[in-house]
PDB file of C-alpha atoms in Angstrom:
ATOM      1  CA  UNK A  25      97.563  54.014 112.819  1.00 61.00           C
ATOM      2  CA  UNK A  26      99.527  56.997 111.136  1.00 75.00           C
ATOM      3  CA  UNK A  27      98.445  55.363 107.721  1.00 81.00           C
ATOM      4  CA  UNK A  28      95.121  55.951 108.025  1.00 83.00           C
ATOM      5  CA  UNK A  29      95.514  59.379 108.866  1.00 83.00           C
ATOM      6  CA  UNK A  30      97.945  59.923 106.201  1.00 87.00           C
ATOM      7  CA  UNK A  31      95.233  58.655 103.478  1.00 90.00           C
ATOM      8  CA  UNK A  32      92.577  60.997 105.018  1.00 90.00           C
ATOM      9  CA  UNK A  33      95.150  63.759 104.455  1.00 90.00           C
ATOM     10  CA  UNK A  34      96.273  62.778 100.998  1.00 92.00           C
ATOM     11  CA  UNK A  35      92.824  62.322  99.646  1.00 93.00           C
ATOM     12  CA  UNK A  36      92.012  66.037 101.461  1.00 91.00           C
ATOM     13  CA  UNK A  37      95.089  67.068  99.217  1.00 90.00           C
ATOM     14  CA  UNK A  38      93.807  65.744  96.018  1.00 91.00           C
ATOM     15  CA  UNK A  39      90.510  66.956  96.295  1.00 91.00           C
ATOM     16  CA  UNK A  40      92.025  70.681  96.563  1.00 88.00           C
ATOM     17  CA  UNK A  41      93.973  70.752  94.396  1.00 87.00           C
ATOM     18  CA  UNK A  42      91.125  69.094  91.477  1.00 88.00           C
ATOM     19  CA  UNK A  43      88.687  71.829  92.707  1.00 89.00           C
ATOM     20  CA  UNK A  44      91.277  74.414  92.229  1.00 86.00           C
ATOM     21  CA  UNK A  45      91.877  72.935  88.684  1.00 86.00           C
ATOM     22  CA  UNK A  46      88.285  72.900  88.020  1.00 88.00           C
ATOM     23  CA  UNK A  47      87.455  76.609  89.140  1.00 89.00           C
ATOM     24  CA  UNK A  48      90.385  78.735  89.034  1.00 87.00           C
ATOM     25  CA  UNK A  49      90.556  79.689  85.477  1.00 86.00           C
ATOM     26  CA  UNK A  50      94.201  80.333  85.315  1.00 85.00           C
ATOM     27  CA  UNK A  51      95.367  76.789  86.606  1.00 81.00           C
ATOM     28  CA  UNK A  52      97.232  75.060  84.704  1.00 85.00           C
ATOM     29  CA  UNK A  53      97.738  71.507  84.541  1.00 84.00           C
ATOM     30  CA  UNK A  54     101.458  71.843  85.854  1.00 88.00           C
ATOM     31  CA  UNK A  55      99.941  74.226  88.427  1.00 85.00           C
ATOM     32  CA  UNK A  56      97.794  71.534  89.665  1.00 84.00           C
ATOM     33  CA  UNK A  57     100.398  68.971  89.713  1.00 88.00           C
ATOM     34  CA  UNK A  58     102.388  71.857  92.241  1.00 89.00           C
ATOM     35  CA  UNK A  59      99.473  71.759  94.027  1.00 87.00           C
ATOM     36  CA  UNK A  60      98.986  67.931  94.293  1.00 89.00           C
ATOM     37  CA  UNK A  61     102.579  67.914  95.041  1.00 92.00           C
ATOM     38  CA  UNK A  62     102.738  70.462  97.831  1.00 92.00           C
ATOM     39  CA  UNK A  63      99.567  68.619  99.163  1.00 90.00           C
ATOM     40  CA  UNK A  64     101.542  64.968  99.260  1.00 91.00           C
ATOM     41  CA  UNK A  65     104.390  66.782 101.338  1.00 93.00           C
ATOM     42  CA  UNK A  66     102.229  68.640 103.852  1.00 91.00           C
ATOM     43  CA  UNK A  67     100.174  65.275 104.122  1.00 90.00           C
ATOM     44  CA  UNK A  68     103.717  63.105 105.028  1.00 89.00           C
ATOM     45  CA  UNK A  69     104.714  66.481 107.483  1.00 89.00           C
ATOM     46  CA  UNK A  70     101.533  66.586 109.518  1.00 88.00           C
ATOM     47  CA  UNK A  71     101.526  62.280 109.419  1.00 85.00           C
ATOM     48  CA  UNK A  72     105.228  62.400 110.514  1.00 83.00           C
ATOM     49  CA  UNK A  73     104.636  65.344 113.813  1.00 84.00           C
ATOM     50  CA  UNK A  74     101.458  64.584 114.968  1.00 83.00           C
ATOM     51  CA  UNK A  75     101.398  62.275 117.135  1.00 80.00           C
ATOM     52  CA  UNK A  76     104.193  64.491 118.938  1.00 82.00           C
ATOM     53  CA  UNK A  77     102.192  67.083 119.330  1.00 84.00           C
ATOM     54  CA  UNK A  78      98.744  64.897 120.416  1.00 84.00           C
ATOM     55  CA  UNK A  79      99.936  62.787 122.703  1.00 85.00           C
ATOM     56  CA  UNK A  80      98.335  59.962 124.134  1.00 88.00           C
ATOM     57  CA  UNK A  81      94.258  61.369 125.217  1.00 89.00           C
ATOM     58  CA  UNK A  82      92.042  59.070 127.062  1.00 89.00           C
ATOM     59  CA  UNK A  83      90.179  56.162 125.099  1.00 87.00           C
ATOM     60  CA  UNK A  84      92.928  55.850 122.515  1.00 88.00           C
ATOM     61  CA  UNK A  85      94.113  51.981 122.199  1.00 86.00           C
ATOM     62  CA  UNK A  86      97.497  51.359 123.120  1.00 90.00           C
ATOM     63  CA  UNK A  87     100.139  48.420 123.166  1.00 88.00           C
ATOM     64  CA  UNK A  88     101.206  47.188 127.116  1.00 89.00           C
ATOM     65  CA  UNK A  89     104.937  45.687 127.401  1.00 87.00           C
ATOM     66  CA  UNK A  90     106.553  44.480 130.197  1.00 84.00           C
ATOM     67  CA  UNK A  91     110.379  45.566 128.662  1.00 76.00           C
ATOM     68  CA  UNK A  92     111.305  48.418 126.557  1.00 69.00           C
ATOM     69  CA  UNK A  93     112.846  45.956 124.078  1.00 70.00           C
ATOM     70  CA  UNK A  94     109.624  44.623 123.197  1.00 68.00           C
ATOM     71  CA  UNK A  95     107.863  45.636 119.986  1.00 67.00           C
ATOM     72  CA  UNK A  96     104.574  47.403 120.277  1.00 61.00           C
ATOM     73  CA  UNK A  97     103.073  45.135 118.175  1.00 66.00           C
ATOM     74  CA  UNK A  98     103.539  41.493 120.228  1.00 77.00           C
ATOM     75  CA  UNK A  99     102.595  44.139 123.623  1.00 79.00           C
ATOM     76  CA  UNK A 100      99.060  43.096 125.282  1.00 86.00           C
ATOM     77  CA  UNK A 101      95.900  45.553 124.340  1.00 89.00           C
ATOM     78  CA  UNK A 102      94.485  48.265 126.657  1.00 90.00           C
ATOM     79  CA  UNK A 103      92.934  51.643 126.499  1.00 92.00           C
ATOM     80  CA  UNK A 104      94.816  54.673 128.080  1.00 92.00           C
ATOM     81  CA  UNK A 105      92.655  56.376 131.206  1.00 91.00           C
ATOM     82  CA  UNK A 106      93.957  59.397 130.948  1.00 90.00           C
ATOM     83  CA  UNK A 107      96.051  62.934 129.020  1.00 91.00           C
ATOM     84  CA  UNK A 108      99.652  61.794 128.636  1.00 90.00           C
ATOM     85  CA  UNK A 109     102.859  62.673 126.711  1.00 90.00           C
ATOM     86  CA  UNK A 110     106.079  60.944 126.263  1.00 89.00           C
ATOM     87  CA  UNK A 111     107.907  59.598 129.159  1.00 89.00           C
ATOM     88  CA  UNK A 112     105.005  60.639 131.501  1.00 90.00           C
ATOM     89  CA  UNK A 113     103.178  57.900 133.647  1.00 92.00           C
ATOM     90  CA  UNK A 114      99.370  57.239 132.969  1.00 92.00           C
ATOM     91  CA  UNK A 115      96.684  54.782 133.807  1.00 92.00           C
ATOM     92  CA  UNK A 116      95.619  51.909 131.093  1.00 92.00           C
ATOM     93  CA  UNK A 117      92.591  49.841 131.384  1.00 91.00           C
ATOM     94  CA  UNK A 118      93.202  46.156 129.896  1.00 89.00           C
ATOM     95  CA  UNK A 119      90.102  44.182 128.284  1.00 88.00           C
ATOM     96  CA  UNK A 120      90.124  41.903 131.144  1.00 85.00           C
ATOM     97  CA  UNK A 121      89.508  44.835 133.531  1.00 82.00           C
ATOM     98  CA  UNK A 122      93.312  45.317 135.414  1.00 84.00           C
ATOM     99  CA  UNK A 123      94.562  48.436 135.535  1.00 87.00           C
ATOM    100  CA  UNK A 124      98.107  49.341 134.956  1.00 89.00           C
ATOM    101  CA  UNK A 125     100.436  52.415 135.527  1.00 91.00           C
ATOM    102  CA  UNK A 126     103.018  52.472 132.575  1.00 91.00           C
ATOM    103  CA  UNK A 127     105.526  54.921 131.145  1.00 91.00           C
ATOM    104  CA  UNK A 128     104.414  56.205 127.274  1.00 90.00           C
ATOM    105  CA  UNK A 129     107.936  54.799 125.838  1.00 87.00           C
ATOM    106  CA  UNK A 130     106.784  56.066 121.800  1.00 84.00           C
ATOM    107  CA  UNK A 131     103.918  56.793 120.177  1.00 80.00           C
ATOM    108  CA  UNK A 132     102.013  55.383 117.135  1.00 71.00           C
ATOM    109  CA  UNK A 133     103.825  53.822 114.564  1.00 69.00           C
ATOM    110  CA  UNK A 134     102.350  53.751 111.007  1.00 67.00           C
ATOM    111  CA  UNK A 135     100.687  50.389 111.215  1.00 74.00           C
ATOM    112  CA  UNK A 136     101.157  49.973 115.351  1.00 79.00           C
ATOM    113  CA  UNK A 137      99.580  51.481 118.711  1.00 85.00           C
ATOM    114  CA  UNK A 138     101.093  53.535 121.117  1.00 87.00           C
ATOM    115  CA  UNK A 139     103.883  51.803 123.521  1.00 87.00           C
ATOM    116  CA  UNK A 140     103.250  52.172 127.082  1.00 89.00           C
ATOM    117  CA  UNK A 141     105.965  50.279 129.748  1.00 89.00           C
ATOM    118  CA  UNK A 142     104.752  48.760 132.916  1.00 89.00           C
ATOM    119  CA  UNK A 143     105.261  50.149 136.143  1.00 89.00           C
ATOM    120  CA  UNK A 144     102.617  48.747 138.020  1.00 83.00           C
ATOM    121  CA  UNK A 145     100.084  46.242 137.375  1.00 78.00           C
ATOM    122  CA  UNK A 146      96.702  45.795 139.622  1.00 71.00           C
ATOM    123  CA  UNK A 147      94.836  42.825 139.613  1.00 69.00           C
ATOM    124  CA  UNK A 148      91.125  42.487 140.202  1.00 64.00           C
ATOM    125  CA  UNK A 149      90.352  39.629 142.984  1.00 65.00           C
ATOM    126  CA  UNK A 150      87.042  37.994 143.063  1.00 62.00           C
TER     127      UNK A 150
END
């Protein structure tokens, strides 16, 4: 998930740093390759903290383990309820329609969803 964001950023980079080569009359092409470069590492620094800083908001997709141990990536699908930071309980909505109460264990990784542990699960009966 943090890839795509880091793309978005990178190509947001590049595009700055071409207009400022194009229009600023005393840019070099070294100047624009510090510019690309500073770009690249503010792209990797916001990709690397932002998720920290986000969180988990409501309607984002996240992974659903039963142990810690588990990788995110094996962990059943669901769609958090609710606001929620690390190590705080929220409520996730899986396809089927239960609803669970997990613990955010870690947040996206570059190609995976959010972790959430289970707590509780609640069934639907029909």
């Amino acid at each position: 998930m943090r890839v795509f964001l880091f793309f978005k950023l990178i190509i947001a980079a590049l595009c700055i740093s071409l207009l400022a080569f194009a229009l600023v009359p005393d840019v070099s092409l070294i100047g624009a390759l510090k510019i690309m470069a500073l770009g690249t590492v503010i792209s990797i620094a916001v990709t690397a903290y932002y998720p920290e800083f986000r969180g988990i908001r409501a309607g984002d997709s996240v992974a659903v383990v039963n142990d810690s141990n588990i990788p995110s990536l094996i962990g059943r699908p669901g769609t958090a309820a609710a606001n929620g930071k690390r190590n705080q309980q929220i409520k996730i909505v899986l396809p089927n329609g239960n609803e669970v109460l997990g613990v955010i264990e870690s947040y996206t990784g570059l190609i995976s969803p959010p972790k959430i542990r289970v707590l509780y699960e609640e069934k639907l009966v029909e």
